[in-house]
C-alpha atoms as a printed R data frame, in Angstrom:
    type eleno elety resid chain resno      x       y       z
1   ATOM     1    CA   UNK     A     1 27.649 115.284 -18.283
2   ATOM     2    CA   UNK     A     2 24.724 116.416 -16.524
3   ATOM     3    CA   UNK     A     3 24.438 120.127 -15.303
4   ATOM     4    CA   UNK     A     4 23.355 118.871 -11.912
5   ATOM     5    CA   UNK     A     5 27.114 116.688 -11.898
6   ATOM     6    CA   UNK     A     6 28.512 120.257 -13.159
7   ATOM     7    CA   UNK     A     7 27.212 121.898 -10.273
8   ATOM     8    CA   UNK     A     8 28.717 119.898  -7.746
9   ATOM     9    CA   UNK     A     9 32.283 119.151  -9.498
10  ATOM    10    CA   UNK     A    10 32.121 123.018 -10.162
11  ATOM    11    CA   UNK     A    11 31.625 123.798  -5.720
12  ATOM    12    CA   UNK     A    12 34.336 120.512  -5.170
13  ATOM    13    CA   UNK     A    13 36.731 123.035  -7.587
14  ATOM    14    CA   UNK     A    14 35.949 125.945  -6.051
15  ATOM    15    CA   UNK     A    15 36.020 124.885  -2.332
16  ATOM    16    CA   UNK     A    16 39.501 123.025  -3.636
17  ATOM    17    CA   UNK     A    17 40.877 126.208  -5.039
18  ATOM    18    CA   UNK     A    18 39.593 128.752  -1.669
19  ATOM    19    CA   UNK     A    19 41.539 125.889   0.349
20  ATOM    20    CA   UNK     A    20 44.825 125.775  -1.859
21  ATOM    21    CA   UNK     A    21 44.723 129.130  -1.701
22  ATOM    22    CA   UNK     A    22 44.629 129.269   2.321
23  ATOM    23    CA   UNK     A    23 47.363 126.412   2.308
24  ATOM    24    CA   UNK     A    24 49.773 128.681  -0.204
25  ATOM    25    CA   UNK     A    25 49.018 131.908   1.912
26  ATOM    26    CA   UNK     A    26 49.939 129.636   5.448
27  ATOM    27    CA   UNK     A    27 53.234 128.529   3.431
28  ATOM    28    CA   UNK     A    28 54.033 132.055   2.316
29  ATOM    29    CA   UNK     A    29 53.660 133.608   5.236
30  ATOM    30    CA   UNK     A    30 55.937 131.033   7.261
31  ATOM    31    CA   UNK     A    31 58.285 130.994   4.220
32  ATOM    32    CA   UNK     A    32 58.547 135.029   5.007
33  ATOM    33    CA   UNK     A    33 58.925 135.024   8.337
34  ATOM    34    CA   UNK     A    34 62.078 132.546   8.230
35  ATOM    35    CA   UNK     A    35 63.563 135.160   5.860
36  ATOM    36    CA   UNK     A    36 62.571 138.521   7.297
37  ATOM    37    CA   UNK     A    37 59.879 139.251   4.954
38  ATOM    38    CA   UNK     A    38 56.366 140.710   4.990
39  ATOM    39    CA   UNK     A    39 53.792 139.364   3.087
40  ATOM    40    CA   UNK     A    40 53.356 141.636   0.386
41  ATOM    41    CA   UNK     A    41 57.841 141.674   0.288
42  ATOM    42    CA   UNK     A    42 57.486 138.347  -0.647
43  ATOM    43    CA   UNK     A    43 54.866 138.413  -3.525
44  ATOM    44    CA   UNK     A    44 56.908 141.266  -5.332
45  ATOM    45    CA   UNK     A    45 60.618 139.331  -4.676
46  ATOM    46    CA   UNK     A    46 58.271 136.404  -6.715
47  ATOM    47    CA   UNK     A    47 57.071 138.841  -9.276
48  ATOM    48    CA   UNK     A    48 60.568 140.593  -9.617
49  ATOM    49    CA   UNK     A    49 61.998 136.563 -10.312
50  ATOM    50    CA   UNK     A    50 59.739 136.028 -12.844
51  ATOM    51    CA   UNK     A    51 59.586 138.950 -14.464
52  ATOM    52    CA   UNK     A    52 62.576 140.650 -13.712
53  ATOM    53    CA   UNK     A    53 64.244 143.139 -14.194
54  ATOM    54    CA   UNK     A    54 61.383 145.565 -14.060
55  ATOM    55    CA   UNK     A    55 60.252 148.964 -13.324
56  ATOM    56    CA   UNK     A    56 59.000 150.047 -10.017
57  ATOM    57    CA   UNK     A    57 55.981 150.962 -11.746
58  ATOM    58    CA   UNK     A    58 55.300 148.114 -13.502
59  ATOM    59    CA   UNK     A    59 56.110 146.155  -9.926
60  ATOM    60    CA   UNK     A    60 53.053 148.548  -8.553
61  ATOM    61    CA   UNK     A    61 51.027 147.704 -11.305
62  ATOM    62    CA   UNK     A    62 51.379 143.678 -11.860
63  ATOM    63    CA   UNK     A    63 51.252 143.416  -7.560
64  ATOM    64    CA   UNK     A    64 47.987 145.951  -7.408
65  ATOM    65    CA   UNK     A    65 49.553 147.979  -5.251
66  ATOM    66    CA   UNK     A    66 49.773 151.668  -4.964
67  ATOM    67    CA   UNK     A    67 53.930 152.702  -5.893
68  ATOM    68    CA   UNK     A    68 54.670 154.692  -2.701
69  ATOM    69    CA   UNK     A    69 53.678 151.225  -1.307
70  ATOM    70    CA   UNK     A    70 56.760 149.316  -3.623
71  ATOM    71    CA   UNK     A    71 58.986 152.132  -2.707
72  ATOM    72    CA   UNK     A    72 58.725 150.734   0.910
73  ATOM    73    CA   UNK     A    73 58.847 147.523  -0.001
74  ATOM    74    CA   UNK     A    74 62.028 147.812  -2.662
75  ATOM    75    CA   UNK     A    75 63.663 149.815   0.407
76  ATOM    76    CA   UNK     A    76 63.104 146.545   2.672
77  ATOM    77    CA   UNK     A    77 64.540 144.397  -0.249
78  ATOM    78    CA   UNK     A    78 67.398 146.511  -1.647
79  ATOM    79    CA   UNK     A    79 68.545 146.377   2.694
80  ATOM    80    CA   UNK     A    80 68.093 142.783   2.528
81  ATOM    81    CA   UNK     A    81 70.028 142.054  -0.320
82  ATOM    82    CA   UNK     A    82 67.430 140.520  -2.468
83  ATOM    83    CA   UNK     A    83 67.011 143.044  -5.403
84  ATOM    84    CA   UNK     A    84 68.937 145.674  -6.836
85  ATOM    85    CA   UNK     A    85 68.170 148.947  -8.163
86  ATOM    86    CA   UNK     A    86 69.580 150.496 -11.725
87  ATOM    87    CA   UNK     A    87 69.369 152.462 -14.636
88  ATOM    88    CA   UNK     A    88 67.505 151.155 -17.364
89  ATOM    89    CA   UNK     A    89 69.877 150.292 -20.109
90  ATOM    90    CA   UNK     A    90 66.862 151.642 -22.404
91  ATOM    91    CA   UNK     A    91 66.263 154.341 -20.887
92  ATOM    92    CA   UNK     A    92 69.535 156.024 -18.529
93  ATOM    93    CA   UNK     A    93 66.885 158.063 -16.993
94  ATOM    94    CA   UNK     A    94 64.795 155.355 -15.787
95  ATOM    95    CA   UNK     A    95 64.930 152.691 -12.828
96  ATOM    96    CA   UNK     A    96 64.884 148.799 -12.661
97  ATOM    97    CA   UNK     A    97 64.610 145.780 -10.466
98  ATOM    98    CA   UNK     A    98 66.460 142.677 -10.935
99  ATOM    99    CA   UNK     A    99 66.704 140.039  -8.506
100 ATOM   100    CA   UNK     A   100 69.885 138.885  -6.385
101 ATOM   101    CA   UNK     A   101 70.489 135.577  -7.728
102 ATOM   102    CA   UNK     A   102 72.621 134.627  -4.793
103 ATOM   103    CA   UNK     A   103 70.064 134.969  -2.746
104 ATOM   104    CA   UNK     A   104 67.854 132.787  -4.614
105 ATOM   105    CA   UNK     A   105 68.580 129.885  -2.871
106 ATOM   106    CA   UNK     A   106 67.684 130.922   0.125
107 ATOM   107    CA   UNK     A   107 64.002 130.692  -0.793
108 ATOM   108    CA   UNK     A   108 64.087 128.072  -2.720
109 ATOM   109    CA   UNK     A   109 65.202 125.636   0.151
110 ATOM   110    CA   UNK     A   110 62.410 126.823   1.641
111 ATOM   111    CA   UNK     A   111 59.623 125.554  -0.737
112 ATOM   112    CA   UNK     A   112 61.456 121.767  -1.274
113 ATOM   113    CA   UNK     A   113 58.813 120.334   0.293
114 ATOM   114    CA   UNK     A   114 56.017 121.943  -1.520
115 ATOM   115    CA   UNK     A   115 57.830 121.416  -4.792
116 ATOM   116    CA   UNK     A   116 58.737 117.711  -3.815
117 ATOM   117    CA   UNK     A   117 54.765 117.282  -2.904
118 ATOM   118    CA   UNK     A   118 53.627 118.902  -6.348
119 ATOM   119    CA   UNK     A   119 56.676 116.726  -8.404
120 ATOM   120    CA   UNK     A   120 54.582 113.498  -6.499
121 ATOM   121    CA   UNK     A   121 51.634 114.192  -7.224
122 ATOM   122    CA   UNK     A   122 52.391 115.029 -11.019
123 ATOM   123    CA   UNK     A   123 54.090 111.374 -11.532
124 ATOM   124    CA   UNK     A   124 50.285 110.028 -10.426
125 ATOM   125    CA   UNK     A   125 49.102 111.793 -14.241
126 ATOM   126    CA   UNK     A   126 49.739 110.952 -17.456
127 ATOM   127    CA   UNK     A   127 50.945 113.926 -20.046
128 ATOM   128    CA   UNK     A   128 47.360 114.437 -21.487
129 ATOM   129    CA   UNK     A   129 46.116 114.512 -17.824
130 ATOM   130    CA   UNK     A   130 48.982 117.315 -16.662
131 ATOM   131    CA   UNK     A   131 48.454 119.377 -19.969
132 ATOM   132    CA   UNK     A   132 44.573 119.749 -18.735
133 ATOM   133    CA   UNK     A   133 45.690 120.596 -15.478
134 ATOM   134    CA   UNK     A   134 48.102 123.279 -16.590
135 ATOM   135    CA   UNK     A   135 45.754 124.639 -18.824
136 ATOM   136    CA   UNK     A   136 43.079 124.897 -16.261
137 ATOM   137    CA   UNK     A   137 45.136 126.608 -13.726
138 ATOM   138    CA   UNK     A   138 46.107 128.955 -16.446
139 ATOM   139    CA   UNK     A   139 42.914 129.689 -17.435
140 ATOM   140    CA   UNK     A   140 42.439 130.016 -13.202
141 ATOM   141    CA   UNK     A   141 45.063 132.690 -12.909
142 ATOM   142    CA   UNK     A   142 43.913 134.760 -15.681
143 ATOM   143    CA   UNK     A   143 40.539 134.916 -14.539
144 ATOM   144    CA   UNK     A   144 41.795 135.803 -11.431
145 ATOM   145    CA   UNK     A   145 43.363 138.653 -13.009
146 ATOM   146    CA   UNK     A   146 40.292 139.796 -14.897
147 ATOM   147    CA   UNK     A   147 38.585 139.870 -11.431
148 ATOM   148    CA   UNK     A   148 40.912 141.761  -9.503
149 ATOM   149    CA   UNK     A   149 41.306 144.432 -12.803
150 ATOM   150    CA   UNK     A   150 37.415 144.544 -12.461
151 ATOM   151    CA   UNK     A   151 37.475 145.579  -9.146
């Protein structure tokens, strides 16, 4: 492939991506607002899900924000009743996060659509085709990380 085809597939991915990522934010933030929840609440109820249960500090640190910052936002949470605070069973002395799976639900309801739309558009690619896919928005995300940790 020629570098001048490279060039332009590598803008149409690029301009893609910036727009996906506008789209997602727009989702997000109306997603939030139907439960009560600020932007950044959101993004660490998501991290806490995935990676749950986890320290305040590692919250802080995976989310790029500054902890006093989490300590708000786990307040918000805890008074929602969407995460839970206790002792480490490693360490008594220490704090964790876990996610209230009963509440679960309630945001997931919220992204059917999205997840409907991304289950059509998967059934349009063969298993080669999605295995590129994933591995490019892999690759995406972690690159994304090594830019933000640059910064």
């Amino acid at each position: 492939m020629s570098s001048k085809i490279n060039a332009a597939l590598g803008r149409e991915i690029r301009d893609s991506l910036r727009e996906m990522r506008i789209q997602l934010s727009t989702l997000n933030h109306r997603v939030g607002s139907r439960l009560g929840l600020k932007d950044a609440d959101l993004d660490c109820l998501d991290l806490i899900n995935r990676a749950g249960p986890i320290s305040p500090g590692a919250l802080a640190r995976r989310a790029g924000l500054h902890p006093a910052t989490v300590t708000g936002i786990l307040d918000r949470l805890e008074r929602g009743g969407w995460v839970a605070r206790e002792r480490d069973p490693a360490d008594r002395r220490a704090v964790v996060v876990r996610p209230v799976q009963e509440r679960a639900a309630d945001v997931l309801h919220l992204y059917a659509g999205m997840n409907r739309g991304i289950a059509r558009i998967c059934a349009d690619y063969d298993e080669a085709e999605l295995r590129v896919v994933a591995d490019f928005l892999r690759r995406t995300a972690e690159a994304g990380r090594q830019a933000t940790e640059e910064l």
